[in-house]
Structure formats: structure tokens, C-alpha cells
mmCIF file of C-alpha atoms and ligand atoms in Angstrom:
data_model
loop_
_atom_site.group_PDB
_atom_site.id
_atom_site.type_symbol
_atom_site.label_atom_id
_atom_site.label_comp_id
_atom_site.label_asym_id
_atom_site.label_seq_id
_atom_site.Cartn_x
_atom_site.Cartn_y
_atom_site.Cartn_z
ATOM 1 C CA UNK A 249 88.447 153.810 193.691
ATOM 2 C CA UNK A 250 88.557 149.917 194.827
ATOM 3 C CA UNK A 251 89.597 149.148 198.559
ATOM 4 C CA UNK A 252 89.984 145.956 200.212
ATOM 5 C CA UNK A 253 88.424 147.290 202.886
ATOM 6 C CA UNK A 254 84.583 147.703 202.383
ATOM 7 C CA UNK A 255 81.644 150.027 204.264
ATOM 8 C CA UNK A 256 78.371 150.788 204.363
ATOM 9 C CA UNK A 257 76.800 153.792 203.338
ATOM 10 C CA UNK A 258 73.258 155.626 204.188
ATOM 11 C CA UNK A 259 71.521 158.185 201.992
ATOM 12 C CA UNK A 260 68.520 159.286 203.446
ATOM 13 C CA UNK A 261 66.532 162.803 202.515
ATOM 14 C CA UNK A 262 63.657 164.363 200.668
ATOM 15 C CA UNK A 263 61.668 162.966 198.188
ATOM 16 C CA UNK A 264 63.344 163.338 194.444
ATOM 17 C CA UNK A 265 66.598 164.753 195.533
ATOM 18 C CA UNK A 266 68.674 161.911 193.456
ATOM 19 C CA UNK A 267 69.188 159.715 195.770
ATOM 20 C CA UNK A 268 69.473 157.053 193.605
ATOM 21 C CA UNK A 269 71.072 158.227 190.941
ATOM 22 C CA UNK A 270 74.377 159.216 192.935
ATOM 23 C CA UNK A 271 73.613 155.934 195.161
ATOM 24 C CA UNK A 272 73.411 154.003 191.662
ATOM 25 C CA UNK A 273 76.944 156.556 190.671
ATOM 26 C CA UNK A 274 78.362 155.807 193.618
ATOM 27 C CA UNK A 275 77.733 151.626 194.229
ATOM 28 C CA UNK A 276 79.033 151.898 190.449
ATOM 29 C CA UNK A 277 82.252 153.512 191.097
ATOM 30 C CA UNK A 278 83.047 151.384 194.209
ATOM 31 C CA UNK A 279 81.712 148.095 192.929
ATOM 32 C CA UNK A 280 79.460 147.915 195.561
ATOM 33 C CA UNK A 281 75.737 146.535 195.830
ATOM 34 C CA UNK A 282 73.119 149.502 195.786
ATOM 35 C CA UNK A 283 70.099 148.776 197.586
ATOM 36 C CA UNK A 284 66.911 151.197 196.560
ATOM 37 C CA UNK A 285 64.704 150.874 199.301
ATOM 38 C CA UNK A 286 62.155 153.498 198.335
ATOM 39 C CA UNK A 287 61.224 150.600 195.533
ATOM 40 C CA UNK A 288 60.802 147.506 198.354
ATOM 41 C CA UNK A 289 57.764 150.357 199.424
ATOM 42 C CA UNK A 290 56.503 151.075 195.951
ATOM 43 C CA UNK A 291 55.750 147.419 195.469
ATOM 44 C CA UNK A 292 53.865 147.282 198.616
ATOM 45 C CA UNK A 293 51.679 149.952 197.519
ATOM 46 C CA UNK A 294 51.377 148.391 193.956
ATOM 47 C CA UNK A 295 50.011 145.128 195.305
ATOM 48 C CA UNK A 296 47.823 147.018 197.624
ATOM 49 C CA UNK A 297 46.695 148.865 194.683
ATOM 50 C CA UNK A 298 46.063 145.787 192.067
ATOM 51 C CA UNK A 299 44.208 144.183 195.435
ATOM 52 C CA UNK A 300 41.925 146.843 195.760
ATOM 53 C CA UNK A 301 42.930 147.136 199.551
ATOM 54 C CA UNK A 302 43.777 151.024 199.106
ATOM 55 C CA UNK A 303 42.262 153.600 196.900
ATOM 56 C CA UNK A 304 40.501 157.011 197.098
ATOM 57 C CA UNK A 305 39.250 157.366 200.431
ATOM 58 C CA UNK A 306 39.858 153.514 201.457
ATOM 59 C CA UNK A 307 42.787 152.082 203.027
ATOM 60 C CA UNK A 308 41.771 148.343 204.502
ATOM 61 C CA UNK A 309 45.115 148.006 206.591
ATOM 62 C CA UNK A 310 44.372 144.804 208.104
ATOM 63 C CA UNK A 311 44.168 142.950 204.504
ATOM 64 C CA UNK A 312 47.212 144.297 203.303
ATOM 65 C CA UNK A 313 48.844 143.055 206.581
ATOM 66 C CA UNK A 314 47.927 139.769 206.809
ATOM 67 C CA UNK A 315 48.978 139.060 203.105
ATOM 68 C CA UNK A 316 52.828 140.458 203.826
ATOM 69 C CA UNK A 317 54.072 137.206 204.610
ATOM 70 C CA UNK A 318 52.906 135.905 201.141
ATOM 71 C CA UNK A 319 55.128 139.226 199.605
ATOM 72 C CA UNK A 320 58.009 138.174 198.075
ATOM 73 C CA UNK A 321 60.507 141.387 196.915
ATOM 74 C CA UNK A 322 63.850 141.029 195.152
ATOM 75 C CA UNK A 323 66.147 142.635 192.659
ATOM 76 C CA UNK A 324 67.513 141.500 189.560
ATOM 77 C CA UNK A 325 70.245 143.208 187.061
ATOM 78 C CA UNK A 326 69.007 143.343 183.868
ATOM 79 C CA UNK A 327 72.027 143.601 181.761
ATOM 80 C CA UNK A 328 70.567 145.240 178.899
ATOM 81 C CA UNK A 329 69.530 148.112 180.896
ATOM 82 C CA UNK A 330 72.352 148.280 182.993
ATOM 83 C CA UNK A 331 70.487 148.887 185.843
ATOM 84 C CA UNK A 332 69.043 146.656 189.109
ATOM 85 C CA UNK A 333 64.958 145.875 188.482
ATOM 86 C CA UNK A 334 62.242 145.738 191.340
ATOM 87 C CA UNK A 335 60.438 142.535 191.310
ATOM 88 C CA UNK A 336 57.145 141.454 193.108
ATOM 89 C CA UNK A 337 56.673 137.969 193.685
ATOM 90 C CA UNK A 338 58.425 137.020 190.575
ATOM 91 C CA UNK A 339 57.000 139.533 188.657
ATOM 92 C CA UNK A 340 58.684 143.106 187.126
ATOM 93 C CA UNK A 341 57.663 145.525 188.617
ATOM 94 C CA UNK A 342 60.341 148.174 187.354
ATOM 95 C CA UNK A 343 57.977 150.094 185.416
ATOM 96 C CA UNK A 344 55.025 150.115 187.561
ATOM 97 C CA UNK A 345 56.189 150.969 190.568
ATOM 98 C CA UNK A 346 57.354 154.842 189.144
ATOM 99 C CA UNK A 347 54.031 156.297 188.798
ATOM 100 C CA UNK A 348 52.559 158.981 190.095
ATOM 101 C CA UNK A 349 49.675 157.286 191.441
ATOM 102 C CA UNK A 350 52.363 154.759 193.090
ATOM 103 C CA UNK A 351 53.752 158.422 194.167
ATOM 104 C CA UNK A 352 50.118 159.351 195.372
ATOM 105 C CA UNK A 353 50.006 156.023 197.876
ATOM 106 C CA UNK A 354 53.120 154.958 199.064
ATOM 107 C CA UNK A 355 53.602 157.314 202.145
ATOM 108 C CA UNK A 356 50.469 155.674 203.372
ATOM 109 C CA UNK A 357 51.551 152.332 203.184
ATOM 110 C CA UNK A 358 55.268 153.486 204.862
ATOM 111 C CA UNK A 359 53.340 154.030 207.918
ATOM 112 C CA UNK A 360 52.271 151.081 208.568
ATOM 113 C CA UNK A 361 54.744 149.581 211.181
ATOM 114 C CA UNK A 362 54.186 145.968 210.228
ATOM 115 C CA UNK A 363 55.051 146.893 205.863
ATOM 116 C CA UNK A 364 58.407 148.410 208.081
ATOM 117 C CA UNK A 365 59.586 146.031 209.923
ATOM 118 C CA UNK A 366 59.324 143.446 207.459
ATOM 119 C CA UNK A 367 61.365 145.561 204.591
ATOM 120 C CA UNK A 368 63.601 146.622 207.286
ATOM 121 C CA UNK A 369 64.925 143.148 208.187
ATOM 122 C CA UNK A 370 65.249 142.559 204.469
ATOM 123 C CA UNK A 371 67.456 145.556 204.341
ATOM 124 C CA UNK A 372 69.347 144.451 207.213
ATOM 125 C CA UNK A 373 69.954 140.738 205.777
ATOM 126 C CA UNK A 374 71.450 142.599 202.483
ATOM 127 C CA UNK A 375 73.373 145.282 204.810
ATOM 128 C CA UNK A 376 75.631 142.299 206.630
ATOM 129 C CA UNK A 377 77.995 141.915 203.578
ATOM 130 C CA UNK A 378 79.042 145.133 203.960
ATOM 131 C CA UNK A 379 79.726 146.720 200.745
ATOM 132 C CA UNK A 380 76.200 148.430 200.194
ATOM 133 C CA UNK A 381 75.122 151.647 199.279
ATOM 134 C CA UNK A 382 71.462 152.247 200.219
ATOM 135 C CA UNK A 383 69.154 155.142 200.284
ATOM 136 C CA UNK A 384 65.723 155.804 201.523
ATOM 137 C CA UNK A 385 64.673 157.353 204.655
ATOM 138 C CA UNK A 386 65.508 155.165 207.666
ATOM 139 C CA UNK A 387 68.397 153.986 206.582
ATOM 140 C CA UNK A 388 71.257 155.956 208.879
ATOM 141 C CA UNK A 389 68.474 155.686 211.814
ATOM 142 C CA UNK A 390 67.188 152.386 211.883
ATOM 143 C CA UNK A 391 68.145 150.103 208.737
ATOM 144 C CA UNK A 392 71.906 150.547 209.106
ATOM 145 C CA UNK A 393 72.771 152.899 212.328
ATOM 146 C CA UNK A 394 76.308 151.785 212.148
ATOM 147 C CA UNK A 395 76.932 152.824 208.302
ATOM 148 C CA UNK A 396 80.445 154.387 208.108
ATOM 149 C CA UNK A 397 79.583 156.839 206.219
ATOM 150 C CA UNK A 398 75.691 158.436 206.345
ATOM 151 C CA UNK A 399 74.761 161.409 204.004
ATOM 152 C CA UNK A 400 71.297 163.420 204.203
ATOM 153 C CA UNK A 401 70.024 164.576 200.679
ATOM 154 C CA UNK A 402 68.088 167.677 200.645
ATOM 155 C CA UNK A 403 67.271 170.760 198.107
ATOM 156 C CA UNK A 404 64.231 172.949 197.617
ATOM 157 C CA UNK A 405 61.088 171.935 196.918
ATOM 158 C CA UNK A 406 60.501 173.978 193.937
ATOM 159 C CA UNK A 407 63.614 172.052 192.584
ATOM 160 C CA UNK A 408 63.190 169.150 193.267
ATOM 161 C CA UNK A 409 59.385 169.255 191.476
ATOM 162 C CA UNK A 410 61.189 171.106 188.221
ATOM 163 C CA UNK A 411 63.393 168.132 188.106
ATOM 164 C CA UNK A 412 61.132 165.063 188.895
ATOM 165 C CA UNK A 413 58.186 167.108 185.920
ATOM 166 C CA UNK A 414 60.691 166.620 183.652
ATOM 167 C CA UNK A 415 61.454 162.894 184.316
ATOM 168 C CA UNK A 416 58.534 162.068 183.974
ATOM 169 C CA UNK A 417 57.491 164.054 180.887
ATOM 170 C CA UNK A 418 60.388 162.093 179.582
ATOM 171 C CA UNK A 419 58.805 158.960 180.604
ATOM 172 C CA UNK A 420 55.428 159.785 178.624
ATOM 173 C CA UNK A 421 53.434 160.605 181.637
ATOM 174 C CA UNK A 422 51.351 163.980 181.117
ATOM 175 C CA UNK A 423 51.518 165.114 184.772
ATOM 176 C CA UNK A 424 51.416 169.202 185.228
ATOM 177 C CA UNK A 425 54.358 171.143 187.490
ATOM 178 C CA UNK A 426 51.580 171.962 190.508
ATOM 179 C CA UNK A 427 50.783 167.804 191.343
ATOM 180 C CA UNK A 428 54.330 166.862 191.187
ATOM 181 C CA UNK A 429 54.969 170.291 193.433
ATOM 182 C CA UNK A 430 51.756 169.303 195.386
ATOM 183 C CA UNK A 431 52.980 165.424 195.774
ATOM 184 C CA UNK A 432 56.364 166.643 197.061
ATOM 185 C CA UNK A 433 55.645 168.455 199.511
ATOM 186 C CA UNK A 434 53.265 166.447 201.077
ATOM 187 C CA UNK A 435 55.382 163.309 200.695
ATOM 188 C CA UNK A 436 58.294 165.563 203.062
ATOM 189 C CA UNK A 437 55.391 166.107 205.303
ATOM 190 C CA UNK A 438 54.015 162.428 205.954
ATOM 191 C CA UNK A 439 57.554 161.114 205.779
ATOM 192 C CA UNK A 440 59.401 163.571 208.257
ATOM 193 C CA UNK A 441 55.860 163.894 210.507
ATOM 194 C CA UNK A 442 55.159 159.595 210.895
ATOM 195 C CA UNK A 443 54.901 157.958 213.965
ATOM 196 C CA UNK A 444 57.493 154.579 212.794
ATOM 197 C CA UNK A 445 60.763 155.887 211.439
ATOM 198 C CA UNK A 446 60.089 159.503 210.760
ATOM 199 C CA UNK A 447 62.796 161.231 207.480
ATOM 200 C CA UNK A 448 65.412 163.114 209.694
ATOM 201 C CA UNK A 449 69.011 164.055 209.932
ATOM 202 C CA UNK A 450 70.934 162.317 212.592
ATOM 203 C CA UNK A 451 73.791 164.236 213.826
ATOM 204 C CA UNK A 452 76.468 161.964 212.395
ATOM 205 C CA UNK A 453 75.261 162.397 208.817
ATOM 206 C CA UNK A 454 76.848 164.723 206.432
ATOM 207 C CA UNK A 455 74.849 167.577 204.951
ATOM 208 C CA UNK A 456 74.178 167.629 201.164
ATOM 209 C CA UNK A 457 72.352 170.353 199.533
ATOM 210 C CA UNK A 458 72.120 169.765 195.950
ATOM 211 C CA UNK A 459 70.081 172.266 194.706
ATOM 212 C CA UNK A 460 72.934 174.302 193.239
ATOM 213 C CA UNK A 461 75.292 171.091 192.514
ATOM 214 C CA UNK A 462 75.719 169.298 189.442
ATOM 215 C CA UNK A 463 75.655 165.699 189.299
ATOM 216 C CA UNK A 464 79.324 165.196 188.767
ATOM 217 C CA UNK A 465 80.263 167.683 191.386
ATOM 218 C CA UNK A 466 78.116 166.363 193.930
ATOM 219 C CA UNK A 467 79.381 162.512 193.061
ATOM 220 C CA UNK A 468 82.974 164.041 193.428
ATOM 221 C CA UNK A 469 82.334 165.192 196.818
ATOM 222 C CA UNK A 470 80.935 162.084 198.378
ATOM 223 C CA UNK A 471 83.973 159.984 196.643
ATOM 224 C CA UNK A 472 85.934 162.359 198.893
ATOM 225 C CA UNK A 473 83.862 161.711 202.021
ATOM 226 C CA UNK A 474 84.586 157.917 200.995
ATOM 227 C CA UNK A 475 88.225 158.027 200.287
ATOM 228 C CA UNK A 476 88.513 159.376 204.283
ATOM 229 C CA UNK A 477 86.536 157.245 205.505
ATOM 230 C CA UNK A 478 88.059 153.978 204.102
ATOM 231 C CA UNK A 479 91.972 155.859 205.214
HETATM 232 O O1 DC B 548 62.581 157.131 197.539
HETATM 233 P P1 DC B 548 61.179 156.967 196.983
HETATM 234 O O2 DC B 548 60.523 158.258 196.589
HETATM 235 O O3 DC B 548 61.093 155.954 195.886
HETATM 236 O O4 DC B 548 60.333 156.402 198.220
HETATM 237 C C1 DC B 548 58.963 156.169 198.132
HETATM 238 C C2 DC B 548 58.307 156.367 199.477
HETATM 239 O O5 DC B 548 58.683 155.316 200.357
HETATM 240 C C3 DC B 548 58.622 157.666 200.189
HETATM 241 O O6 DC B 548 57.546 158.576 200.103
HETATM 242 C C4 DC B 548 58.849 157.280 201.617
HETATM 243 C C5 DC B 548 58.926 155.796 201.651
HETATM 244 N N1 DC B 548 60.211 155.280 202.133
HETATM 245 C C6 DC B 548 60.369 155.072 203.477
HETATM 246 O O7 DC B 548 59.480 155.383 204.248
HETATM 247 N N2 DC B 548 61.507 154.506 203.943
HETATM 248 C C7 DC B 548 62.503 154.176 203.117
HETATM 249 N N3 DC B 548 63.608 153.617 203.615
HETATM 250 C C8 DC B 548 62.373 154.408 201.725
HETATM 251 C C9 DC B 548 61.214 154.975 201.259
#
């Protein structure tokens, strides 16, 4: 499905509902850009991590946000993969930035108003071309409030947990059910709960419940929210 005319579109919802995989589907299918910006926070909590500023029971705020002009975070495709890579200040970050101790940090750091604002205007810069699919958590509120079409990911925890164990037992990392359970539902809470940008619905964004959908079905019925939006 390729239109001359192009539009911007919002995923937003829970942790490890597949947001990017049917973002990455989707951008695919409509040879648009997909934006992941879940990652842009990741590497934020990765350099506060390798710098020591946050850690069990320490979180030194005002070091991390005096270095954030000096934070340089881009995407590159990597055409052997296929797929778009996170990098932090010229480094790749790809790999780092999908552990669970990445997972344990990053709502902390998505708190923090001035780690917002600046990935926010990032997201915003990318957003003008029009042609973007992007997911996260802000994005239908504050990153792109005028998306044409905004969808809000959601399915149970229990899941959700069953499907992100098994990623990441795929991936070689010996994490049991409970932390990944644990880390999920606690992630919903800090996320939906925050002060800056809090995860919610907003009433023009369109419902999707995966937890009984298969990929392809679910991809099929967002190509049909698409096709009427770009009528
Ligand atoms: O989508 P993800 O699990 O990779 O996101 C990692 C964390 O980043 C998530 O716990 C919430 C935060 N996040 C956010 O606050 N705003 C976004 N637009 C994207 C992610």
C-alpha cells in the first residue's frame, strides 16, 4: 500500500506489547521511517549506567543532566540486519540497550523532565517529514498530537511477560518468568503514574488489544485503519 499522500502515526501502550514489531511491519509496508523512541531512553539510561550516575539505591540526577547536551542519539540501517540500530554518541548501542538491567532503570531516567524534553524535540524534528511511524508512550499526547492516525497497544500482563521470557531466552539471557512479570508490571506503573508525560489513552486513539491477535491479523487491521485514513 504506497500513497502519495503521507501521515503520521502514534503507537503508544504497555510495556512489551509489540509495539515495534508491527511499527517496524507497518513503516515496512508503507515505506515509511519508523522511529523507536523507547531506544532514544534506553541509551540515556545506558550512559547513566557506564557513568556510574545511577545504580542500586543511587540516582545522581543532576550529573546525568548537565551531561545531556554532550548526548548525541541517532539511528542507522544496518543492511545486513535489515533493521534500524540505536547509536550513542557514535557508538552501537543496539545490543546493549535490550537488557534487563537497561529494563530495570529506564523508567527512572523517563521521569526526568529535562532527559524528556530533549528526546522529545528530537522526535519532533524527525516527525515534520511526515511519513513516520513511531511508538513509545507520549507519542499521540505530546511528541506528535496531530498524528492522523494514533493507536494504543495493550494486552495482559501475564502475556505480555510469557512473550518478552521467551525473547529473551532466545537472546541468551537466563532471566526467570517472575522478574520479567515483576519488571512489567512495575514499568506500567511508573510509566502510566509519572508526573511528565504519564502512558495513557487519549480519546482519539484506536483501541488494540493484542493478547488474543496474531501478528499478521493485528498488522492487517491497522493497514485497514490506514487505508481510511489516507481515503
Ligand atoms: O518501549 P520500551 O520498553 O523500549 O521503552 C523503555 C522505557 O522508556 C519505558 O519503560 C518507558 C520509557 N518511554 C517513555 O517514557 N516514553 C517514550 N516515548 C518511550 C519510552
Amino acid at each position: 500500500m504506497r500513497s502519495q499522500k503521507k501521515i503520521n502515526i502514534a503507537i503508544d501502550g504497555h510495556s512489551s506489547t509489540g509495539k515495534s514489531t508491527v511499527a517496524k511491519a507497518l513503516a515496512k509496508k508503507l515505506g515509511y521511517i519508523y522511529i523507536d523512541t523507547g531506544a532514544m531512553y534506553r541509551a540515556v539510561t545506558l550512559y547513566a549506567l557506564e557513568k556510574k550516575y545511577i545504580g542500586k539505591n543511587f540516582f545522581d540526577k543532576q550529573k546525568l543532566i548537565s551531561d545531556l547536551d554532550q548526548l548525541e542519539i541517532s539511528f542507522e540501517y544496518n543492511p545486513e540486519t535489515q533493521k534500524s540500530e540505536t547509536f550513542l554518541n557514535g557508538q552501537n548501542v543496539e545490543k546493549k540497550i535490550r537488557s534487563m538491567e537497561i529494563s530495570q532503570y529506564v523508567s527512572q531516567i523517563a521521569e526526568i523532565p529535562e532527559v524528556r524534553r530533549k528526546l522529545v524535540k528530537l522526535q519532533q524534528e524527525i516527525a515534520r517529514k511526515k511519513g513516520v511511524v513511531m511508538d513509545g508512550r507520549d507519542i499521540g499526547s505530546v511528541v506528535m498530537p496531530d498524528a492522523e492516525l494514533k493507536i494504543f497497544m495493550t494486552a495482559s500482563p501475564e502475556i505480555r511477560a510469557r512473550r518478552r521470557h521467551k525473547e529473551l531466552l532466545e537472546k541468551g539471557q537466563a532471566v526467570s518468568y517472575d522478574d520479567v512479570l515483576q519488571n512489567i508490571i512495575e514499568r506500567d506503573q511508573i510509566d502510566s503514574s509519572r508526573k511528565d508525560s504519564p502512558l495513557f489513552r487519549v480519546p482519539d486513539a484506536k483501541l488494540l488489544d493484542n493478547s488474543n491477535l496474531q501478528p499478521d491479523e493485528q498488522l492487517h487491521l491497522i493497514l485497514n485503519w490506514v487505508e481510511e485514513k489516507l481515503k
